[in-house]
Tab-separated table of C-alpha atoms in Angstrom:
chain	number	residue	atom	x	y	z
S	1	UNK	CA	-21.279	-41.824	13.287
S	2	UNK	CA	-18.300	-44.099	13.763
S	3	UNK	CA	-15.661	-43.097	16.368
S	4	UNK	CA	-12.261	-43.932	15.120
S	5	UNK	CA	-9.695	-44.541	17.785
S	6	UNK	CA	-5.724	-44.372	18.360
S	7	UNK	CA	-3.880	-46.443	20.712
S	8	UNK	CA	-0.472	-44.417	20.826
S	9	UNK	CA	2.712	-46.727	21.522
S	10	UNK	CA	3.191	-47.487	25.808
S	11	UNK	CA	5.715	-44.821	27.513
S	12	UNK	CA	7.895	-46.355	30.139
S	13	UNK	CA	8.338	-43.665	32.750
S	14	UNK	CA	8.913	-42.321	35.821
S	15	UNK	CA	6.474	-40.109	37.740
S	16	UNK	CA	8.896	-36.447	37.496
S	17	UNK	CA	8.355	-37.584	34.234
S	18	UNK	CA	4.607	-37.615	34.015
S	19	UNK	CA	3.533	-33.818	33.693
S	20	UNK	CA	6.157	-33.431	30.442
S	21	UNK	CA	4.514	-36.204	28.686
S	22	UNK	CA	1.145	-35.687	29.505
S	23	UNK	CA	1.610	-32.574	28.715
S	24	UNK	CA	3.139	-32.812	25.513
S	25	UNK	CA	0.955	-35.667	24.052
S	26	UNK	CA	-2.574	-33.961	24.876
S	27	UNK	CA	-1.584	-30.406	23.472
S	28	UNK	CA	0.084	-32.339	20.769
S	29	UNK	CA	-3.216	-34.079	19.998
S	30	UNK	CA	-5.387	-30.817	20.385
S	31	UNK	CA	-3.423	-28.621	18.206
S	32	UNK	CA	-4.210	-31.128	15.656
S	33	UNK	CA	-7.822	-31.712	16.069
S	34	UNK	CA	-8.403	-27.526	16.260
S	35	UNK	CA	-10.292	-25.706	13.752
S	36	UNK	CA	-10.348	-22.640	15.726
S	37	UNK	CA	-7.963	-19.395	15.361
S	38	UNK	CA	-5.258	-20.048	17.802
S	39	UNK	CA	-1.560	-18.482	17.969
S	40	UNK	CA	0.125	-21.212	18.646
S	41	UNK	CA	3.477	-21.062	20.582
S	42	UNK	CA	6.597	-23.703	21.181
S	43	UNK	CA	7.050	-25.113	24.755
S	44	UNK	CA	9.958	-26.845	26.080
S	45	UNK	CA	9.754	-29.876	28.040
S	46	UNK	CA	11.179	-29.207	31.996
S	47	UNK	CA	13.033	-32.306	32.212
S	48	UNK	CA	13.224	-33.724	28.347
S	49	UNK	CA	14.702	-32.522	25.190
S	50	UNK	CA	11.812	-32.248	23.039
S	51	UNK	CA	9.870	-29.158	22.655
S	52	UNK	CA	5.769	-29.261	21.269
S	53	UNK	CA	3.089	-26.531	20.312
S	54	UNK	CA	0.099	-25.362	22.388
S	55	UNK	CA	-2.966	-24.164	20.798
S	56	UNK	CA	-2.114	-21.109	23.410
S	57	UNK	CA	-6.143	-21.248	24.840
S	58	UNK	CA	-5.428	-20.406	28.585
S	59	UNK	CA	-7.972	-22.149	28.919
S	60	UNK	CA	-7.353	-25.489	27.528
S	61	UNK	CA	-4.026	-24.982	29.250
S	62	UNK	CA	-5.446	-24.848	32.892
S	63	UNK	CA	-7.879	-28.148	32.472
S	64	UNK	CA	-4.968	-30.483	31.073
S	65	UNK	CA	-2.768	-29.023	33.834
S	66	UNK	CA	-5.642	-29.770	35.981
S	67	UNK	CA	-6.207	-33.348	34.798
S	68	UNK	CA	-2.626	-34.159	35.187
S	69	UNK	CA	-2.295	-33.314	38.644
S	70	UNK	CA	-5.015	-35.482	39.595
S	71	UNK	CA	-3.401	-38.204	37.185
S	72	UNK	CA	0.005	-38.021	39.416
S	73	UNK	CA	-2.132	-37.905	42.321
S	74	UNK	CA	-3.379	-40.769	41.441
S	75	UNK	CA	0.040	-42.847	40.623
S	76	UNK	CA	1.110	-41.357	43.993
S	77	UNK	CA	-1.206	-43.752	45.477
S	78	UNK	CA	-0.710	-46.705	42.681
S	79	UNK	CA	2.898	-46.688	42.184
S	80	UNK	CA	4.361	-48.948	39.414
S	81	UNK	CA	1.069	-49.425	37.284
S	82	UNK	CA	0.263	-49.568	34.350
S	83	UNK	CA	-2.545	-46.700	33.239
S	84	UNK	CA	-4.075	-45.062	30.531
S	85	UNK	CA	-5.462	-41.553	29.857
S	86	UNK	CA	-7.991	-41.265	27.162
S	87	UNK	CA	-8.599	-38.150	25.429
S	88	UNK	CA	-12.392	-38.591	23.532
S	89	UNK	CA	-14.150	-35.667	21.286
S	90	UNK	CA	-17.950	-35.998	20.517
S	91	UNK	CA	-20.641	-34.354	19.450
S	92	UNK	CA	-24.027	-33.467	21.730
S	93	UNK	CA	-27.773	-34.020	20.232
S	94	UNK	CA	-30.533	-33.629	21.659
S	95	UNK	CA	-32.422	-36.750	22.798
S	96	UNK	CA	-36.487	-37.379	23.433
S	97	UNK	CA	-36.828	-33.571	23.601
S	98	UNK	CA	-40.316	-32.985	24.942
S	99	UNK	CA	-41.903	-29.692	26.486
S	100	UNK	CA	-40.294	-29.690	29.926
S	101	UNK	CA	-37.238	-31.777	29.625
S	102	UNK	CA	-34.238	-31.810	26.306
S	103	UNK	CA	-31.799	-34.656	27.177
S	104	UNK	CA	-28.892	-34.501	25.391
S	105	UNK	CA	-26.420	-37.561	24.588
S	106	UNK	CA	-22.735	-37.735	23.804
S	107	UNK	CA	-21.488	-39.160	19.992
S	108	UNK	CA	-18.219	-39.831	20.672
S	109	UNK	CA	-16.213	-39.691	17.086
S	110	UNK	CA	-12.861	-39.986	18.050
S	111	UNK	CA	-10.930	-41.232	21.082
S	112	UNK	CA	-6.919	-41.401	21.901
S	113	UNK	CA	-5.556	-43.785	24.177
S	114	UNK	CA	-2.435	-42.600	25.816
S	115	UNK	CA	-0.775	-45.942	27.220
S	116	UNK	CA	1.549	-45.497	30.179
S	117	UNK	CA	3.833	-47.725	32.469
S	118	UNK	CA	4.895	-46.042	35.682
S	119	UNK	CA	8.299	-47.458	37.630
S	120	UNK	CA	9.645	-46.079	40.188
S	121	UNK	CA	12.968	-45.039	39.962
S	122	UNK	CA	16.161	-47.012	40.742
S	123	UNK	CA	17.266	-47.228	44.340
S	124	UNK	CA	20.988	-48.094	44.389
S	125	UNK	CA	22.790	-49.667	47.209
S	126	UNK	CA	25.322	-47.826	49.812
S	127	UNK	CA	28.593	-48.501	49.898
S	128	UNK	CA	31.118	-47.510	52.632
S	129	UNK	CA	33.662	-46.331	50.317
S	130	UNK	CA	34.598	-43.102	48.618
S	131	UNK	CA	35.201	-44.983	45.089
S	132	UNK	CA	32.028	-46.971	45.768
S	133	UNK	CA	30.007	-43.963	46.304
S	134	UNK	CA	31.406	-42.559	42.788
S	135	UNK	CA	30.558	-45.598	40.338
S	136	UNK	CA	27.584	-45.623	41.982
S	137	UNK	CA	26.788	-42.060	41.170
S	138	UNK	CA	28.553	-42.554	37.756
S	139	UNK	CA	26.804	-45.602	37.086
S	140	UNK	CA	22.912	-43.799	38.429
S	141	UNK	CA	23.743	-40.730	35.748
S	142	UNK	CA	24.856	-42.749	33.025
S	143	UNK	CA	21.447	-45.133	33.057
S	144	UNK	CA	19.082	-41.868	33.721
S	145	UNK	CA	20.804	-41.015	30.923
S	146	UNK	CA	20.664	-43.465	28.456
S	147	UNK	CA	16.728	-44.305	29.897
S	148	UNK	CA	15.338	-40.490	29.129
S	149	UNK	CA	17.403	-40.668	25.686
S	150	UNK	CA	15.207	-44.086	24.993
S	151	UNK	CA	11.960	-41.940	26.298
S	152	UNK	CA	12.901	-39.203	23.734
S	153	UNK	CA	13.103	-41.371	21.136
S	154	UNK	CA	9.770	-43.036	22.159
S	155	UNK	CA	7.813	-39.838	22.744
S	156	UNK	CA	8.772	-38.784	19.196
S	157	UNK	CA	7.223	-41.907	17.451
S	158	UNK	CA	4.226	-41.328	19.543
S	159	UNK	CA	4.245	-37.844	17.744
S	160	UNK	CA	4.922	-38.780	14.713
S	161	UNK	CA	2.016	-41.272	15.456
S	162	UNK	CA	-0.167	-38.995	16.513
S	163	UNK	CA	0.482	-36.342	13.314
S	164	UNK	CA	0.102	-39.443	10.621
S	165	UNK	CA	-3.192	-40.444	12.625
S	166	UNK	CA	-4.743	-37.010	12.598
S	167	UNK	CA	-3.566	-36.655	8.720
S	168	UNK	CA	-4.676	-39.571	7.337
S	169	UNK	CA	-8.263	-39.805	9.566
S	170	UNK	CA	-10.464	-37.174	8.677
S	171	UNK	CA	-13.568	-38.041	7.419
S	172	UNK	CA	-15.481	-38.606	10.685
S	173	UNK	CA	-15.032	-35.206	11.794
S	174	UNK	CA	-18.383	-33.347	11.950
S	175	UNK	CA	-19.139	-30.640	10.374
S	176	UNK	CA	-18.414	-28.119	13.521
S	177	UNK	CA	-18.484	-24.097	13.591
S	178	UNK	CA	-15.167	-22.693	14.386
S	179	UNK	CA	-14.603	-23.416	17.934
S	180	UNK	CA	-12.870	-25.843	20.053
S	181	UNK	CA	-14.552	-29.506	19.552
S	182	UNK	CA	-16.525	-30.967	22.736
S	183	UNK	CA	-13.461	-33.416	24.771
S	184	UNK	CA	-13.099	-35.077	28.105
S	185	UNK	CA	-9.864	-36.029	29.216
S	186	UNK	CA	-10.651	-39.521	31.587
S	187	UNK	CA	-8.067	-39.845	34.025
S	188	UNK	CA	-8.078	-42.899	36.867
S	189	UNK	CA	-9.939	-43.290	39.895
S	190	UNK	CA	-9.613	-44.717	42.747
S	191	UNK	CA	-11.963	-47.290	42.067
S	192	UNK	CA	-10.848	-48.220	38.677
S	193	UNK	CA	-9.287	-50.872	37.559
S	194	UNK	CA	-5.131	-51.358	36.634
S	195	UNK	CA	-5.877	-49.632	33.132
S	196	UNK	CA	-7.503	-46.882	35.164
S	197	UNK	CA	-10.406	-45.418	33.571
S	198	UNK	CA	-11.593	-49.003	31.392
S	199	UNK	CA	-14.510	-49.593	34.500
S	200	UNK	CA	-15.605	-46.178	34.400
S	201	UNK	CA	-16.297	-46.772	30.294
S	202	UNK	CA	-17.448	-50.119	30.943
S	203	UNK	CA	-20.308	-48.878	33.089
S	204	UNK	CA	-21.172	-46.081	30.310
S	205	UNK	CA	-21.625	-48.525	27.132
S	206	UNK	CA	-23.904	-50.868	29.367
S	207	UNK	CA	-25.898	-47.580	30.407
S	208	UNK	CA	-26.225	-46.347	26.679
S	209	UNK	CA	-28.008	-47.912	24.119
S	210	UNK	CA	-25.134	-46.758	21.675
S	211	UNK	CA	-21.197	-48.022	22.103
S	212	UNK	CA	-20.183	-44.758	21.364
S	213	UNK	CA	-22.689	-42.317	22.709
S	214	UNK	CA	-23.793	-41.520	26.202
């Protein structure tokens, strides 16, 4: 089985910024890879204009929230990083089943690479005087401005990206009853490496006899 991958254009962001976009690209991503009966439902971004659709699965809904707190509590402790979050689907079969032990492995057939670059935000300067104080302020609005605006437009294309991918790659998707397909959502550790969870999947091809299964 081959296991087609995605490497979605790099955000540049902040981290108040982090649960919108996580948020947004992972349900975006599910709702397109679900062959269940869902009743899906718009959600607006908190702190950016764009609204997406959840699959509206509590369920689903309480692990990405889940995963993306421990994702910002892990860029609490590695400010200014870059980091990815890969979102993988596979398949189990059974493997060496004998009388008292059935083994299962993971086929992984499709993996999504959400690239990120985390900055803190701007610190400006004080200044003693009234008039200093207001360009300052002026000058702080108009570039957290004009920087989500650019994040917008970015977070579209990765959209867009993610709709043409899901569209045009289809073949490689098992045959599956009508449920939500088997996913992880790898986050960073603490032991990782600056693209966060690349060690971690590393160490699982050189334990598997198979690139893609586990």
């Amino acid at each position: 089985m081959n296991c087609e991958t995605c490497q979605l254009k790099e955000l540049v962001l902040e981290p108040t910024e982090i649960r919108d976009v996580l948020r947004c690209i992972l349900h975006t991503i599910f709702f397109h890879r679900t062959l269940s009966l869902v009743r899906p439902k718009d959600v607006d971004c908190d702190f950016l204009e764009i609204t997406y659709v959840q699959c509206g699965l509590p369920e689903l809904e309480k692990e990405v929230d889940e995963k993306v707190d421990q994702f910002i509590a892990w860029v609490e402790k590695h400010p200014n990083r870059k980091s990815q979050v890969c979102l993988s689907f596979f398949d189990e079969k059974s493997k060496n089943p004998g009388w008292f032990v059935n083994k299962t492995e993971r086929i992984y057939w499709e993996q999504w690479f959400i690239n990120l670059h985390l900055m803190s935000p701007k610190r400006y300067s004080k200044s003693n005087s009234s008039k200093g104080l207001t360009n300052i302020g002026g000058n702080a609005l108009e570039e957290t401005s004009s920087r989500r605006a650019a994040l917008e437009s970015s977070i579209n294309e990765v959209l867009f990206q993610i709709i043409n991918f899901a569209n045009e790659k289809k073949d490689h998707i098992p045959a599956i009853p009508d449920r939500i397909f088997n996913h992880e959502i790898m986050i960073p550790s603490s032991s990782d490496s600056v693209f966060g969870w690349n060690t971690d999947v590393i160490r699982r091809v050189l334990n598997s006899g198979h690139p893609y299964s586990l």
